[in-house]
Short mmCIF file of C-alpha atoms in Angstrom, two decimals:
data_model
loop_
_atom_site.label_atom_id
_atom_site.label_comp_id
_atom_site.label_asym_id
_atom_site.label_seq_id
_atom_site.Cartn_x
_atom_site.Cartn_y
_atom_site.Cartn_z
CA MET A 1 42.59 -54.14 137.71
CA GLN A 2 46.08 -53.25 138.94
CA TYR A 3 46.62 -50.99 135.93
CA ASN A 4 43.53 -48.98 136.83
CA ARG A 5 44.45 -48.87 140.53
CA ASN A 6 47.96 -47.60 139.77
CA MET A 7 46.69 -45.17 137.18
CA VAL A 8 44.13 -43.56 139.50
CA THR A 9 46.71 -43.27 142.28
CA GLY A 10 49.31 -41.66 140.03
CA ALA A 11 46.98 -39.35 138.15
CA SER A 12 45.25 -37.89 141.20
CA ASN A 13 48.04 -35.31 141.67
CA ALA A 14 49.15 -34.94 138.04
CA ASP A 15 48.87 -31.99 135.67
CA LEU A 16 49.60 -33.99 132.50
CA ALA A 17 48.87 -37.54 131.35
CA ILE A 18 50.98 -39.52 128.91
CA VAL A 19 48.70 -42.07 127.27
CA LEU A 20 50.98 -44.80 125.89
CA VAL A 21 49.71 -46.69 122.85
CA ASP A 22 51.31 -49.62 121.01
CA ALA A 23 51.50 -48.68 117.32
CA ARG A 24 50.58 -52.28 116.43
CA GLN A 25 47.35 -52.16 118.46
CA GLY A 26 46.20 -48.56 118.30
CA VAL A 27 43.46 -47.16 120.54
CA ILE A 28 42.02 -49.99 122.66
CA GLU A 29 39.53 -50.18 125.53
CA GLN A 30 42.22 -49.54 128.14
CA THR A 31 43.25 -46.39 126.26
CA ARG A 32 39.70 -45.09 126.40
CA ARG A 33 39.25 -46.06 130.06
CA HIS A 34 42.48 -44.45 131.22
CA THR A 35 41.75 -41.29 129.24
CA LEU A 36 38.29 -41.07 130.82
CA LEU A 37 39.74 -41.57 134.31
CA ALA A 38 42.39 -38.91 133.72
CA SER A 39 39.69 -36.53 132.48
CA LEU A 40 37.54 -37.19 135.56
CA LEU A 41 40.59 -36.56 137.75
CA GLY A 42 40.88 -33.06 136.34
CA ILE A 43 43.93 -33.47 134.09
CA ARG A 44 43.96 -30.90 131.29
CA TYR A 45 47.04 -31.83 129.27
CA PHE A 46 47.28 -35.12 127.36
CA VAL A 47 50.09 -36.64 125.32
CA LEU A 48 49.26 -39.58 123.05
CA ALA A 49 52.61 -41.37 122.88
CA VAL A 50 52.45 -43.80 119.96
CA ASN A 51 55.25 -46.20 120.83
CA LYS A 52 56.97 -48.98 118.84
CA MET A 53 56.77 -47.09 115.57
CA ASP A 54 59.85 -49.07 114.48
CA LEU A 55 57.77 -52.26 114.52
CA VAL A 56 55.35 -50.83 111.93
CA GLY A 57 58.12 -49.54 109.67
CA ASN A 58 57.78 -45.95 110.95
CA ASP A 59 54.70 -45.73 108.75
CA GLU A 60 53.12 -42.26 108.82
CA ALA A 61 49.74 -43.68 107.78
CA VAL A 62 49.65 -45.94 110.86
CA PHE A 63 50.41 -43.01 113.13
CA GLN A 64 47.82 -40.79 111.46
CA ARG A 65 45.12 -43.44 111.85
CA ILE A 66 45.84 -43.84 115.57
CA LYS A 67 45.99 -40.07 116.00
CA ASN A 68 42.60 -39.66 114.31
CA ASP A 69 41.07 -42.39 116.49
CA TYR A 70 42.33 -40.71 119.65
CA GLU A 71 41.23 -37.26 118.52
CA ALA A 72 37.70 -38.67 118.32
CA VAL A 73 38.04 -39.79 121.96
CA ALA A 74 39.38 -36.37 122.95
CA GLN A 75 36.48 -34.64 121.23
CA GLN A 76 33.94 -36.83 123.02
CA LEU A 77 35.51 -35.99 126.39
CA LYS A 78 36.14 -32.34 125.49
CA LEU A 79 39.83 -32.58 126.39
CA PRO A 80 41.32 -29.09 126.12
CA HIS A 81 44.96 -29.87 125.25
CA VAL A 82 46.04 -32.95 123.29
CA ILE A 83 49.16 -33.71 121.24
CA ALA A 84 50.17 -36.96 119.52
CA ILE A 85 53.86 -37.92 119.28
CA PRO A 86 55.24 -40.93 117.35
CA LEU A 87 58.21 -42.56 119.04
CA SER A 88 60.27 -45.67 119.65
CA ALA A 89 61.35 -46.02 123.25
CA LEU A 90 63.71 -48.86 122.33
CA ASN A 91 65.61 -46.76 119.82
CA GLY A 92 65.11 -43.43 121.58
CA ASP A 93 63.31 -41.94 118.60
CA ASN A 94 61.51 -38.68 119.51
CA VAL A 95 62.00 -39.31 123.22
CA VAL A 96 64.61 -36.64 123.99
CA ARG A 97 65.10 -35.00 120.61
CA HIS A 98 63.60 -35.15 117.15
CA SER A 99 64.57 -38.34 115.30
CA PRO A 100 65.62 -38.59 111.64
CA SER A 101 63.93 -42.01 111.58
CA LEU A 102 60.58 -40.18 111.49
CA PRO A 103 61.27 -37.36 109.03
CA TRP A 104 57.56 -36.78 108.28
CA TYR A 105 56.90 -35.71 111.90
CA GLY A 106 57.56 -32.02 112.49
CA GLY A 107 56.47 -31.64 116.09
CA PRO A 108 58.44 -31.67 119.37
CA SER A 109 59.98 -34.71 121.02
CA LEU A 110 58.33 -36.05 124.16
CA LEU A 111 60.82 -34.34 126.49
CA GLN A 112 60.64 -31.06 124.57
CA HIS A 113 56.88 -31.02 124.90
CA LEU A 114 56.91 -31.92 128.61
CA GLU A 115 59.28 -29.04 129.30
CA SER A 116 56.98 -26.59 127.52
CA VAL A 117 53.72 -27.45 129.30
CA PRO A 118 52.64 -25.04 132.09
CA THR A 119 51.91 -26.76 135.38
CA VAL A 120 50.20 -25.80 138.60
CA ALA A 121 53.11 -24.83 140.85
CA ASP A 122 51.21 -25.40 144.08
CA ALA A 123 47.77 -25.66 145.64
CA ASN A 124 47.71 -22.10 146.94
CA PRO A 125 44.97 -20.77 144.63
CA HIS A 126 42.48 -23.07 146.39
CA GLU A 127 40.78 -22.28 149.68
CA PRO A 128 42.86 -23.38 152.69
CA ARG A 129 42.14 -26.89 153.93
CA PHE A 130 43.78 -28.83 156.78
CA GLN A 131 42.73 -32.17 158.22
CA VAL A 132 43.98 -33.33 161.62
CA GLN A 133 46.08 -36.48 161.47
CA TYR A 134 47.33 -36.55 165.07
CA VAL A 135 46.42 -34.73 168.27
CA ILE A 136 49.68 -34.06 170.16
CA ARG A 137 49.32 -33.56 173.91
CA PRO A 138 52.46 -34.70 175.75
CA GLN A 139 51.34 -33.45 179.22
CA THR A 140 54.92 -33.38 180.51
CA GLU A 141 56.41 -31.11 183.16
CA GLU A 142 58.04 -29.05 180.43
CA LEU A 143 54.87 -28.86 178.34
CA PRO A 144 51.92 -29.30 180.71
CA ASP A 145 49.42 -27.38 178.56
CA TYR A 146 50.76 -28.09 175.07
CA ARG A 147 48.18 -29.18 172.53
CA GLY A 148 48.99 -29.32 168.83
CA TYR A 149 47.26 -30.69 165.77
CA ALA A 150 49.53 -32.37 163.25
CA GLY A 151 48.78 -32.96 159.60
CA ARG A 152 49.49 -31.90 156.05
CA ILE A 153 48.07 -28.71 154.60
CA GLN A 154 45.97 -29.96 151.73
CA SER A 155 45.54 -26.64 149.96
CA GLY A 156 46.05 -22.92 150.42
CA VAL A 157 48.02 -20.95 153.02
CA TYR A 158 47.64 -20.76 156.82
CA LYS A 159 48.96 -17.84 158.89
CA VAL A 160 49.35 -17.18 162.58
CA GLY A 161 46.35 -15.16 163.73
CA ASP A 162 43.95 -16.59 161.14
CA LYS A 163 40.43 -17.06 162.44
CA VAL A 164 39.43 -20.65 161.85
CA ARG A 165 36.49 -22.98 162.27
CA VAL A 166 36.78 -26.63 163.31
CA GLN A 167 34.50 -28.91 161.31
CA PRO A 168 32.25 -30.81 161.72
CA SER A 169 31.71 -29.30 165.21
CA GLY A 170 31.54 -25.70 163.93
CA LEU A 171 33.58 -24.32 166.86
CA GLU A 172 35.58 -21.17 166.09
CA THR A 173 39.00 -20.07 167.33
CA SER A 174 42.25 -18.68 165.88
CA ILE A 175 45.73 -19.99 165.09
CA GLU A 176 48.14 -19.20 167.90
CA ALA A 177 51.25 -20.80 166.38
CA ILE A 178 52.40 -22.86 163.40
CA GLU A 179 55.28 -25.31 163.72
CA VAL A 180 57.31 -26.79 160.87
CA SER A 181 60.13 -29.19 161.75
CA GLN A 182 59.98 -28.10 165.42
CA ASN A 183 60.36 -24.43 164.51
CA GLU A 184 57.66 -21.78 164.77
CA VAL A 185 56.90 -20.02 161.48
CA PRO A 186 54.54 -17.15 160.64
CA SER A 187 52.83 -19.07 157.84
CA ALA A 188 52.80 -22.37 155.98
CA GLU A 189 51.32 -23.60 152.72
CA ALA A 190 50.33 -26.77 150.88
CA PRO A 191 51.69 -29.39 150.85
CA GLN A 192 53.72 -28.79 154.01
CA GLY A 193 53.36 -31.00 157.07
CA VAL A 194 52.72 -28.78 160.10
CA ILE A 195 51.51 -28.61 163.68
CA LEU A 196 48.81 -26.03 164.34
CA ARG A 197 48.32 -24.67 167.85
CA LEU A 198 45.03 -22.95 168.53
CA ARG A 199 44.19 -20.16 170.94
CA ASP A 200 41.35 -22.03 172.63
CA ASP A 201 41.35 -25.51 174.17
CA ILE A 202 38.51 -27.15 172.28
CA ASP A 203 37.64 -30.74 171.52
CA ILE A 204 39.26 -31.81 168.24
CA SER A 205 39.77 -35.36 166.97
CA ARG A 206 41.66 -37.13 164.20
CA GLY A 207 39.90 -36.50 160.88
CA ASP A 208 38.45 -33.12 161.88
CA ALA A 209 39.08 -30.21 159.52
CA ILE A 210 40.44 -26.79 160.47
CA VAL A 211 39.41 -24.18 157.87
CA PRO A 212 39.25 -20.37 157.70
CA VAL A 213 35.94 -19.00 158.97
CA HIS A 214 35.24 -17.33 155.62
CA THR A 215 35.31 -20.64 153.71
CA HIS A 216 32.56 -23.20 153.63
CA PRO A 217 33.45 -26.82 152.87
CA ALA A 218 30.48 -29.16 152.82
CA VAL A 219 29.73 -30.95 156.10
CA VAL A 220 27.55 -33.83 154.96
CA ARG A 221 26.33 -37.31 155.71
CA GLU A 222 25.03 -37.83 152.19
CA LEU A 223 26.83 -37.17 148.93
CA GLU A 224 27.08 -38.27 145.33
CA ALA A 225 30.32 -39.50 143.83
CA THR A 226 31.92 -40.99 140.76
CA LEU A 227 33.61 -44.31 141.54
CA CYS A 228 36.12 -46.46 139.73
CA TRP A 229 35.17 -49.89 141.11
CA MET A 230 38.27 -52.06 141.71
CA ASP A 231 36.88 -55.19 143.37
CA GLU A 232 36.04 -58.47 141.65
CA ARG A 233 32.81 -58.69 143.62
CA PRO A 234 30.12 -56.47 142.07
CA LEU A 235 28.88 -53.44 144.00
CA LYS A 236 25.16 -53.32 144.68
CA ALA A 237 23.00 -50.78 146.50
CA GLY A 238 22.91 -51.43 150.24
CA ARG A 239 26.58 -52.48 150.46
CA LYS A 240 28.19 -51.38 153.72
CA LEU A 241 31.82 -50.27 153.67
CA LEU A 242 34.26 -47.65 154.94
CA VAL A 243 34.95 -44.23 153.44
CA GLN A 244 38.57 -43.17 153.94
CA HIS A 245 38.92 -39.44 153.35
CA HIS A 246 42.58 -38.79 154.16
CA SER A 247 42.84 -39.43 157.93
CA ALA A 248 39.07 -39.62 158.45
CA VAL A 249 37.63 -43.14 158.26
CA VAL A 250 33.87 -43.52 158.66
CA LYS A 251 31.29 -46.24 158.15
CA ALA A 252 29.03 -45.78 155.15
CA SER A 253 26.62 -47.48 152.82
CA VAL A 254 25.85 -47.19 149.12
CA THR A 255 22.22 -46.10 148.99
CA ALA A 256 21.90 -45.99 145.19
CA ILE A 257 23.82 -46.73 142.00
CA LEU A 258 22.71 -44.04 139.58
CA GLN A 259 24.66 -44.41 136.34
CA LYS A 260 27.40 -46.38 134.64
CA THR A 261 29.68 -45.11 131.88
CA ASN A 262 29.73 -47.00 128.58
CA ILE A 263 33.45 -47.01 127.70
CA GLU A 264 32.75 -47.29 123.96
CA THR A 265 30.43 -44.29 123.73
CA PHE A 266 31.17 -42.44 127.03
CA GLU A 267 27.42 -42.20 127.53
CA SER A 268 25.83 -42.73 130.95
CA VAL A 269 23.38 -45.59 131.23
CA GLY A 270 21.24 -46.88 134.05
CA THR A 271 22.52 -49.82 136.09
CA ASP A 272 21.87 -51.64 139.37
CA GLU A 273 25.44 -52.80 139.98
CA ALA A 274 29.09 -51.96 139.36
CA LYS A 275 31.48 -54.64 138.13
CA LEU A 276 35.28 -54.69 138.11
CA ASN A 277 36.71 -51.57 136.40
CA ASP A 278 33.28 -49.98 135.93
CA ILE A 279 33.00 -46.22 136.33
CA VAL A 280 29.74 -45.42 138.09
CA ARG A 281 27.95 -42.58 139.81
CA VAL A 282 26.56 -43.47 143.23
CA ARG A 283 24.94 -42.01 146.30
CA LEU A 284 26.63 -42.59 149.67
CA LYS A 285 25.40 -42.14 153.22
CA THR A 286 27.89 -41.97 156.10
CA ALA A 287 27.42 -42.77 159.78
CA VAL A 288 28.95 -39.43 160.86
CA PRO A 289 29.48 -36.15 158.96
CA LEU A 290 32.36 -35.79 156.51
CA VAL A 291 34.02 -32.48 155.65
CA VAL A 292 34.52 -32.44 151.87
CA ASP A 293 34.60 -30.27 148.78
CA GLU A 294 33.36 -31.20 145.35
CA TYR A 295 36.30 -32.58 143.38
CA ARG A 296 36.00 -29.95 140.65
CA SER A 297 36.56 -27.28 143.34
CA ASN A 298 39.40 -28.97 145.25
CA ARG A 299 41.14 -32.13 144.07
CA GLN A 300 42.70 -32.75 147.47
CA THR A 301 39.55 -32.67 149.59
CA GLY A 302 37.17 -33.99 146.94
CA ALA A 303 38.76 -37.43 146.64
CA PHE A 304 38.45 -40.54 148.81
CA ILE A 305 38.66 -44.33 148.70
CA LEU A 306 36.21 -47.03 149.70
CA VAL A 307 37.56 -49.80 151.92
CA ASP A 308 36.24 -53.24 152.82
CA GLU A 309 35.29 -53.38 156.51
CA GLN A 310 36.55 -56.93 157.02
CA THR A 311 39.67 -57.19 154.86
CA GLY A 312 40.82 -53.57 154.69
CA SER A 313 41.30 -53.89 150.93
CA THR A 314 40.64 -50.92 148.65
CA LEU A 315 37.35 -51.33 146.78
CA ALA A 316 37.14 -48.11 144.80
CA ALA A 317 38.54 -44.64 144.20
CA GLY A 318 35.93 -41.92 144.51
CA LEU A 319 35.42 -38.28 143.50
CA VAL A 320 32.80 -36.12 145.21
CA THR A 321 30.46 -34.78 142.52
CA ALA A 322 27.56 -33.32 144.54
CA THR A 323 26.98 -32.31 148.16
CA ASP A 324 23.91 -30.08 147.85
CA ALA A 325 20.91 -31.70 149.57
CA GLU A 326 18.50 -30.00 147.15
CA TYR A 327 20.34 -31.63 144.26
CA PHE A 328 19.49 -35.08 145.56
CA THR A 329 15.75 -34.40 145.25
CA GLN A 330 15.99 -33.66 141.55
CA GLU A 331 15.49 -36.42 139.03
CA MET A 332 18.90 -37.33 137.61
CA ALA A 333 19.08 -36.60 133.89
CA VAL A 334 21.32 -38.80 131.75
CA GLU A 335 24.36 -36.67 131.02
CA PRO A 336 27.85 -37.21 129.59
CA ALA A 337 29.94 -39.17 132.09
CA PHE A 338 32.82 -36.74 131.77
CA SER A 339 30.75 -33.80 133.00
CA ILE A 340 31.71 -33.52 136.66
#
């Protein structure tokens, strides 16, 4: 369970995944599960690092068999960029530079490949998103009318003068000032932590979103999501819990469990519960509206976690897959689990 929890946390902001495989064991269930999770999380570049080649005599046939097995996984999940590299971390073979211990391998070392992969430099291509973490209103003699909204820009760029809409209320205003480290700046971008000051004094609370008026995140009380279930107690429809979407925490319930992914075939099958480490598609209903994007559109605002109301423990990591109300009325067709 902890492996999956750590993997989801680490991969949520990654551009590339290194899938480590023991040359003595080859592709196992955990390999398939972690590759599926990384694919769902939007990672495009994969490195199959076949480690401990020294313990199988640096046998090319062993490496080729593991490579072929993983290529079958990659084909099932339609992974766009995959490379397999044989190595020995203990001896440093193919980690930094090409090793003479593996003369039959003509590709790059792990480090050489990592340095050649293009990465997303920042979140600016996405529509601007900002969620309020703190409302700052000191009401002192020096600052009697000061009201700022602190948080981290999740994606895009914000500029002084931008016309914005506060969600879920729908109220419109404009940005009067942007502060970074107690200094006013003309603009700020993801992932900077900032304080936004608005031209109008309107009611804004922790968890509200401030977005440009020309963009339209979903404001919903019902959504569909892919979950990686991390609790030993099975999830069943009707379960009440908390949705934590960055600084917004709202009560919710699971109204339906739609599909579960078969890790061996990656096919979606019907189910009425989710067990530990299962990857399922569910329908959620929240007590108050959430401001979200589908994960495929914005990785920052399309992800959330489910939390136990009593213990505060994390139950699942979730990705928003559908927010369109009309979509919910359609009969769900069985489709590949990796299609998000």
